[in-house]
CSV table of C-alpha atoms in Angstrom, one decimal:
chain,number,residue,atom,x,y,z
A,1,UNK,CA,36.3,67.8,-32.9
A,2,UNK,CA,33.4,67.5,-35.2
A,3,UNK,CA,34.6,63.7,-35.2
A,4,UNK,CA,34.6,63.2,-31.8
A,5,UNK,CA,30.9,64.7,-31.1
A,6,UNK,CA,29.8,62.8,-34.2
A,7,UNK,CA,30.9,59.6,-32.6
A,8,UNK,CA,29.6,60.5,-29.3
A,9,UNK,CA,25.9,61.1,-31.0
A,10,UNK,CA,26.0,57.9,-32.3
A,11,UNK,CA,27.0,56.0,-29.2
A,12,UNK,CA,24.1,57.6,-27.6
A,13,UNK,CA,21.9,56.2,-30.1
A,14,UNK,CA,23.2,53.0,-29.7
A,15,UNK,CA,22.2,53.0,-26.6
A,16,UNK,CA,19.0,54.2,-26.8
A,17,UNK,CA,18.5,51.9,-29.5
A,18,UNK,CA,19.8,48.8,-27.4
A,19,UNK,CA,17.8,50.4,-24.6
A,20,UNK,CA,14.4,50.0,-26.4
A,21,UNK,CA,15.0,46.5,-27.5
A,22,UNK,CA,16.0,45.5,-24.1
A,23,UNK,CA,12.6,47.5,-22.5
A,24,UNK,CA,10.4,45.5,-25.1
A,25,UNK,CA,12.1,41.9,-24.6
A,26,UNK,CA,11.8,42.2,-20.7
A,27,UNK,CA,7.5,43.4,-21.0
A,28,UNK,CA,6.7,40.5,-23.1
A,29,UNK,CA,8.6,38.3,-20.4
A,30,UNK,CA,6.7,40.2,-17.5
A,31,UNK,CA,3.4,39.9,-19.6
A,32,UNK,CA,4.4,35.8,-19.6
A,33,UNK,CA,5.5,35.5,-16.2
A,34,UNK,CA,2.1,37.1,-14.7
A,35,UNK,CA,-1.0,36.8,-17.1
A,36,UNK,CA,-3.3,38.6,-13.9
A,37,UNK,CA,-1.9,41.9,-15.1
A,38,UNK,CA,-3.3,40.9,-19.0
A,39,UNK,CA,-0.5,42.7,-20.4
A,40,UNK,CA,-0.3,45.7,-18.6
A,41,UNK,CA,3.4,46.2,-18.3
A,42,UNK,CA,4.0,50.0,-19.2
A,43,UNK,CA,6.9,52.8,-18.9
A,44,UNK,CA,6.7,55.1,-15.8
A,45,UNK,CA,3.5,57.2,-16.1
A,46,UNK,CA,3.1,60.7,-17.4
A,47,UNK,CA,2.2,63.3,-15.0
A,48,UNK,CA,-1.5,63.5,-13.2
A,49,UNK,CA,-2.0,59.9,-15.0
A,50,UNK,CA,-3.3,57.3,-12.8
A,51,UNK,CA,-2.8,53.7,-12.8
A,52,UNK,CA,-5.4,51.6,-13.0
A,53,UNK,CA,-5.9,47.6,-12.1
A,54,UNK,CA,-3.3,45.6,-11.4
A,55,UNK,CA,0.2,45.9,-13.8
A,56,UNK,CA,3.7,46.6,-13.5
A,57,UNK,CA,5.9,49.3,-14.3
A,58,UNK,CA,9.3,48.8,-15.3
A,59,UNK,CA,12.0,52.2,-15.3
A,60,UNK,CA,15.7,52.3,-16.6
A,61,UNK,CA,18.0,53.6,-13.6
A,62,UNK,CA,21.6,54.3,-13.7
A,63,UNK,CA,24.4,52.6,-16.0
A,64,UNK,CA,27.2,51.1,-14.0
A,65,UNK,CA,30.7,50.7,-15.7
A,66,UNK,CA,30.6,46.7,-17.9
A,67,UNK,CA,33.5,44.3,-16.8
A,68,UNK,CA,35.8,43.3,-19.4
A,69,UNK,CA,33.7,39.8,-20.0
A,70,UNK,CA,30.2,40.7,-19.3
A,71,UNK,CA,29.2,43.6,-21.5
A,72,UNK,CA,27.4,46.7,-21.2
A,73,UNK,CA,25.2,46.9,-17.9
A,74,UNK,CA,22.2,48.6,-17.1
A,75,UNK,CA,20.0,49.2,-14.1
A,76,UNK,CA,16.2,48.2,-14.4
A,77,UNK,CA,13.5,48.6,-11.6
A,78,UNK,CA,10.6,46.7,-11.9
A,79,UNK,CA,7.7,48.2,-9.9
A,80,UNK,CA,4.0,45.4,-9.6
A,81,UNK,CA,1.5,47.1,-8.2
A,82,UNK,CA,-1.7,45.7,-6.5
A,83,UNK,CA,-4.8,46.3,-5.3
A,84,UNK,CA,-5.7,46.5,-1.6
A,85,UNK,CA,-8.9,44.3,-2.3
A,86,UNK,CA,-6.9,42.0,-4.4
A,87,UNK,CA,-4.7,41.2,-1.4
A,88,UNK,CA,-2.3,44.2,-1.2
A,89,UNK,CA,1.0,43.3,-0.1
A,90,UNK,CA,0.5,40.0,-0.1
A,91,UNK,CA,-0.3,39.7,-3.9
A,92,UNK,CA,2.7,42.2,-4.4
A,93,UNK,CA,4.5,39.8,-2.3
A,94,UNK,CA,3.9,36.6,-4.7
A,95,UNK,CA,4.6,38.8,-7.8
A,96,UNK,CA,7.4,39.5,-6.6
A,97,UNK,CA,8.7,35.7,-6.0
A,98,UNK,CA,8.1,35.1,-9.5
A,99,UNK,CA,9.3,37.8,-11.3
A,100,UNK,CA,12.8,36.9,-9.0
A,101,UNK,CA,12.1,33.3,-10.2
A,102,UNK,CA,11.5,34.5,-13.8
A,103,UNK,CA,14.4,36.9,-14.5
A,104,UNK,CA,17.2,36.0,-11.9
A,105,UNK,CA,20.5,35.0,-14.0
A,106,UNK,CA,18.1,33.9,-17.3
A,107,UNK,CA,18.8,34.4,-20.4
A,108,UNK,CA,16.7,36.2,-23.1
A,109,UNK,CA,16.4,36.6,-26.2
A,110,UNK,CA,15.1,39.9,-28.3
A,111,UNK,CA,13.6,39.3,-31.7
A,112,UNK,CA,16.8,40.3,-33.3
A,113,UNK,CA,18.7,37.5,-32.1
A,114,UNK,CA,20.5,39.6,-29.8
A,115,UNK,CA,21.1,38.1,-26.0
A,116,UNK,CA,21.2,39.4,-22.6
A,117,UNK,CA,21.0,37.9,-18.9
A,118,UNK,CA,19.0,39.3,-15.8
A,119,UNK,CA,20.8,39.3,-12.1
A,120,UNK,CA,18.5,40.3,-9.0
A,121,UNK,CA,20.1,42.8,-7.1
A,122,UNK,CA,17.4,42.9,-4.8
A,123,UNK,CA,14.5,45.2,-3.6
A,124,UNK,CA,15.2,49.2,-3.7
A,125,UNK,CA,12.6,50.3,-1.2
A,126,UNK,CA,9.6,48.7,1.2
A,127,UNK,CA,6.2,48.3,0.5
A,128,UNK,CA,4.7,51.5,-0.1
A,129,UNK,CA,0.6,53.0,-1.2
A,130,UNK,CA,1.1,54.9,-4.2
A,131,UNK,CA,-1.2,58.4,-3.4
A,132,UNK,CA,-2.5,59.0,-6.7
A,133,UNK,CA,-4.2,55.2,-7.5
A,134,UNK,CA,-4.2,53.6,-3.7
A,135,UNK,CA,-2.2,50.4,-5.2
A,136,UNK,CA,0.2,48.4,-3.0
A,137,UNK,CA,3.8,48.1,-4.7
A,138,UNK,CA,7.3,47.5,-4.4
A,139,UNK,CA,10.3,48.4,-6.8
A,140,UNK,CA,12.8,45.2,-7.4
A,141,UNK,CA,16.1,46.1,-8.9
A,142,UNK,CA,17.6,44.2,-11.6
A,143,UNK,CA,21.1,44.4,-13.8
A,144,UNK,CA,20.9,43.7,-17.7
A,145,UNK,CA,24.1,42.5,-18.9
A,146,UNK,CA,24.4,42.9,-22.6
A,147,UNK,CA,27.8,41.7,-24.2
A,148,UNK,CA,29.5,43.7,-26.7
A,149,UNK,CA,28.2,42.9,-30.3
A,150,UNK,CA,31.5,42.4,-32.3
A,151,UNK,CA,32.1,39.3,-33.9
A,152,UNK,CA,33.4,36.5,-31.9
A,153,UNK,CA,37.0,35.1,-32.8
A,154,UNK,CA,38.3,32.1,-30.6
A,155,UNK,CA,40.2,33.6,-28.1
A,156,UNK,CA,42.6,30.3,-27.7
A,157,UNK,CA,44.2,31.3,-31.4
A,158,UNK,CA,46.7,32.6,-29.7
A,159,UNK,CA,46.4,30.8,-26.7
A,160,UNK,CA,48.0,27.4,-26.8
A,161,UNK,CA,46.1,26.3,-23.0
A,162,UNK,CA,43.3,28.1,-23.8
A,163,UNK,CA,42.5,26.5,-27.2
A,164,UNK,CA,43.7,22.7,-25.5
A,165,UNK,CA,40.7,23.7,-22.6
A,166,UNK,CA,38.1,24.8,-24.8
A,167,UNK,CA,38.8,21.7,-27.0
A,168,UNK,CA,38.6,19.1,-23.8
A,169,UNK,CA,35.9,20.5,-22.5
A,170,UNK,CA,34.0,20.3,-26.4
A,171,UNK,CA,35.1,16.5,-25.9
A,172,UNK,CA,33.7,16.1,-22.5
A,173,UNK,CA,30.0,17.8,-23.7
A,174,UNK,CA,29.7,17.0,-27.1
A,175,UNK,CA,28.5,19.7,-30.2
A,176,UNK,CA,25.1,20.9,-28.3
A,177,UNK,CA,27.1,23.3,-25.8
A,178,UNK,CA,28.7,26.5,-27.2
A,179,UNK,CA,32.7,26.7,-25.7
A,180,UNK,CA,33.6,30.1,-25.6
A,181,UNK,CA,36.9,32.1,-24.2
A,182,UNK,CA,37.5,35.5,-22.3
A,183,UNK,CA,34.4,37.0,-23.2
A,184,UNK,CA,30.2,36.2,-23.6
A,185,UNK,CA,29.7,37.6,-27.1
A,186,UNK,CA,26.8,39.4,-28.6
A,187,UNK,CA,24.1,36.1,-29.3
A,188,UNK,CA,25.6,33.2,-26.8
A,189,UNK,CA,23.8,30.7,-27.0
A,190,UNK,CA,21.4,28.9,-24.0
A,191,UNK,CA,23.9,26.4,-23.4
A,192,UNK,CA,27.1,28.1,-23.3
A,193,UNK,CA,30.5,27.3,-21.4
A,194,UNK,CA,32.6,30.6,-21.1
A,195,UNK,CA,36.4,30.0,-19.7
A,196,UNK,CA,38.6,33.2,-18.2
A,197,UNK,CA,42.4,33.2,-18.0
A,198,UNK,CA,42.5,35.1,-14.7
A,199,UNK,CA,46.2,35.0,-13.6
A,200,UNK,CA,49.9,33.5,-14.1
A,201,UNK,CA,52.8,32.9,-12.3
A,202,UNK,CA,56.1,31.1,-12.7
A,203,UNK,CA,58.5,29.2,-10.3
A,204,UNK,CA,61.7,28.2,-10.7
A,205,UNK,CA,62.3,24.5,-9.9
A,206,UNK,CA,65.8,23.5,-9.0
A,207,UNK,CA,68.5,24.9,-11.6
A,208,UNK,CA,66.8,24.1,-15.1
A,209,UNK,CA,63.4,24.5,-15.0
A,210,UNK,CA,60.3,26.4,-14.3
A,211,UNK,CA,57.0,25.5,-13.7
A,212,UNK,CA,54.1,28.2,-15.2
A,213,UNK,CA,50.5,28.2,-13.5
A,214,UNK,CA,47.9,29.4,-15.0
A,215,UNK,CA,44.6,30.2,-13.1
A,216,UNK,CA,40.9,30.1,-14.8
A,217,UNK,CA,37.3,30.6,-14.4
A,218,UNK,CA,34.7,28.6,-16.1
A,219,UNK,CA,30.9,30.2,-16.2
A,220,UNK,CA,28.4,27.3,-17.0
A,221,UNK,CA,25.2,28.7,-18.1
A,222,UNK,CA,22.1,27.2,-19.2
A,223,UNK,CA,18.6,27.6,-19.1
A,224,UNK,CA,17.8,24.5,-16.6
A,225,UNK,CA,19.5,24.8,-13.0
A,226,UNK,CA,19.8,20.8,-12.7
A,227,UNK,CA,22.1,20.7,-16.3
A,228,UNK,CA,24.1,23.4,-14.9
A,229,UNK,CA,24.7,22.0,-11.2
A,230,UNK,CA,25.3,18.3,-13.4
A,231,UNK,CA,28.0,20.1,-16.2
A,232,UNK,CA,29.7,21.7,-13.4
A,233,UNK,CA,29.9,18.4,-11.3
A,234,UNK,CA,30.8,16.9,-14.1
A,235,UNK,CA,33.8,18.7,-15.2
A,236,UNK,CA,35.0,18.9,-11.8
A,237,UNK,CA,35.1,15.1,-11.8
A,238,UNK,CA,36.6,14.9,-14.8
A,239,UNK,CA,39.8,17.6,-14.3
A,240,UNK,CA,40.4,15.2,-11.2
A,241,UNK,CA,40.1,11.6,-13.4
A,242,UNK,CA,42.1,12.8,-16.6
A,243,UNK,CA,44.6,15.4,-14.8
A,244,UNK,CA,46.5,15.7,-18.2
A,245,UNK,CA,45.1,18.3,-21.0
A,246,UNK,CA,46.9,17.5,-24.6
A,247,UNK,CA,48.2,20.8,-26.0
A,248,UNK,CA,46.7,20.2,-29.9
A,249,UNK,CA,49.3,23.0,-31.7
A,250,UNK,CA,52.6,22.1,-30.9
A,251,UNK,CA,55.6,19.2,-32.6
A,252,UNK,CA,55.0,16.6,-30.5
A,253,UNK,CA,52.5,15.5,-27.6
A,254,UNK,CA,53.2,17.8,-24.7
A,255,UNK,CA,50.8,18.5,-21.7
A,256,UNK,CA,49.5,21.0,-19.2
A,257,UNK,CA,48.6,19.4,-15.9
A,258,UNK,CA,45.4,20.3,-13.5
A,259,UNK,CA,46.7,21.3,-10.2
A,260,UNK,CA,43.9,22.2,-8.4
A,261,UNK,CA,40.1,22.0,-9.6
A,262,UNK,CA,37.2,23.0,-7.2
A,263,UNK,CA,33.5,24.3,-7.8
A,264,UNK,CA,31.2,26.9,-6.3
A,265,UNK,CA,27.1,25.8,-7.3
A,266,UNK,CA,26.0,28.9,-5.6
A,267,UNK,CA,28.0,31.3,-7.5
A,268,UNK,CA,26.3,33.2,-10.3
A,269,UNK,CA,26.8,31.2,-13.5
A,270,UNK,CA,27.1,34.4,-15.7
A,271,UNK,CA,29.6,36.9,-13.8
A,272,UNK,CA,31.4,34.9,-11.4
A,273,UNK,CA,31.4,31.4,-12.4
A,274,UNK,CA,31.6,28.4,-11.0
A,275,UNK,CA,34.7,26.7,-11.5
A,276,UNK,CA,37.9,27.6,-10.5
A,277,UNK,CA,40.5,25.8,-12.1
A,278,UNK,CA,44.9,25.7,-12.1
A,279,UNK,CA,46.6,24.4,-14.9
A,280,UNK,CA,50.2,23.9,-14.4
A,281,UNK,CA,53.5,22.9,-17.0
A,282,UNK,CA,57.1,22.5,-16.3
A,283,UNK,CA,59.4,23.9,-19.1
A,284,UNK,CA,63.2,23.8,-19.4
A,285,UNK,CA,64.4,27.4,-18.8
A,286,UNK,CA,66.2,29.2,-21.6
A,287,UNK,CA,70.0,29.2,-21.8
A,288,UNK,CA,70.3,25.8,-19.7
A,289,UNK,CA,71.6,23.9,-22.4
A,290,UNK,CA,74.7,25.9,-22.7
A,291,UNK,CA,77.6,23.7,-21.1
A,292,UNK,CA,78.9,25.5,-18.1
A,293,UNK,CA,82.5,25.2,-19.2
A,294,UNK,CA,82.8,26.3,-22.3
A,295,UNK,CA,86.7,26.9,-22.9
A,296,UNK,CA,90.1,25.5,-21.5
A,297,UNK,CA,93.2,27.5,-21.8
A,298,UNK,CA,96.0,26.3,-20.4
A,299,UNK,CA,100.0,27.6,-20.9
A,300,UNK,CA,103.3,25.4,-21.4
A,301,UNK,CA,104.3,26.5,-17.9
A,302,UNK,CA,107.2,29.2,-17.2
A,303,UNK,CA,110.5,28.8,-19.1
């Protein structure tokens, strides 16, 4: 018992902790993206103050259960307020663009090392007067995805396919993009290819062999929309060209084969991906070497 709360404390902290780090990162982004508010990005004020001047206020709202590939996820409302003078809705309007512009699916960096991404999730309320300072504002809602910080491990180690398609697509890019599998881990880098196994299935072809299908995703993520929209488009073309993927850890040179490649630009590089790929093999099935008649007995007839 004294275990389990002592465990629980410290998760809390964690989070707290991860909390903070992720609170100061995004201000001095805000601060960057919108030098009219000369820094003042603050936490949701205390009661009776009063905001003054334009700024922005940015709150932590609820936690939402991670995925199994994205991390820890957390709820942020970022709040710019303006004044009526200054153009009201209008200039809240504007701010608004480019903090959407700014944060949507980017990547950032904390002074740690540590990495997380930004999705827009869109606005959670209309324009509204706050009472107390007579400032226009609007709250925008945006999910932090934070993945887990254990140490990564290739995931293809065990993974014959998995290891052959991180190691073509290393080939196709060269040493500046990171290749990883199953999972973002903690500190990905800016250029960053993830691929997900996301489903198998076998068929049985005539009397002696199957065929296994695998089904991926691959997430292409970088800082620069036209390098991700030209790796994507580039992989895609070259699954098509060179349909035959070497698999590097077996006696002998045997293959997996693309079935079917296709790509989605609009889809969020970070949770969805864009590419959705089907690698196929055809194996001999077990036991169909065994000759089907394996004994003759046969009698000297009746005397």
């Amino acid at each position: 018992m004294n275990v389990s709360m002592s465990s629980g404390v410290n998760n809390t902290a964690s989070t707290g902790q991860v909390s903070n780090i992720i609170r100061q990162t995004i201000k001095q982004k805000l601060e960057a993206l919108v030098p009219a508010w000369n820094g003042r990005v603050q936490d949701i004020p205390a009661p009776g103050e009063v905001l003054a001047g334009p700024c922005a206020v940015i709150a932590f709202a609820e936690e939402v259960p991670k995925s199994a590939w994205a991390g820890y996820r957390r709820i942020i409302k970022i709040s710019p307020y303006a004044r009526p003078e200054d153009g009201g809705a209008e200039q809240v309007e504007a701010w608004s663009a480019a903090l959407m512009e700014g944060l949507h699916q980017v990547r950032l960096e904390d002074e740690e090392g540590g990495a997380f991404t930004c999705i827009y999730l869109g606005s959670s309320d209309c324009d509204r007067v706050d009472a107390s300072s007579g400032l226009v504002t609007r709250s925008l809602r945006f999910g932090v995805y934070v993945p887990e910080t254990v140490e990564y491990t290739q995931a293809g180690a065990t993974d014959s396919w998995m290891a052959a398609l991180q190691g073509w697509t290393r080939t196709q890019l060269g040493q500046e993009w990171s290749i990883y599998g199953d999972v973002w881990p903690g500190g990905y880098k800016a250029k960053s290819i993830l691929w997900r196994l996301t489903g198998c299935s076998t068929t049985t072809t005539g009397t002696s062999a199957l065929e296994i299908r695998k089904q991926w995703i691959g997430h292409v993520l970088a800082a620069n929309v036209a390098d991700v929209r030209q790796t994507v488009t580039h992989l895609v073309e070259q699954l098509a060209v060179q349909p035959r993927i070497a698999l590097t850890d077996t006696d002998g040179t045997r293959y997996v084969t693309v079935d079917e490649v296709s790509a989605d630009l609009q889809a969020d590089a970070y949770l969805n991906g864009q590419i959705r790929l089907t690698l196929q093999q055809r194996i001999r099935r077990p036991g169909t070497d065994v000759p089907l008649i394996r004994e003759i007995h046969h009698s000297k007839g009746i005397e």
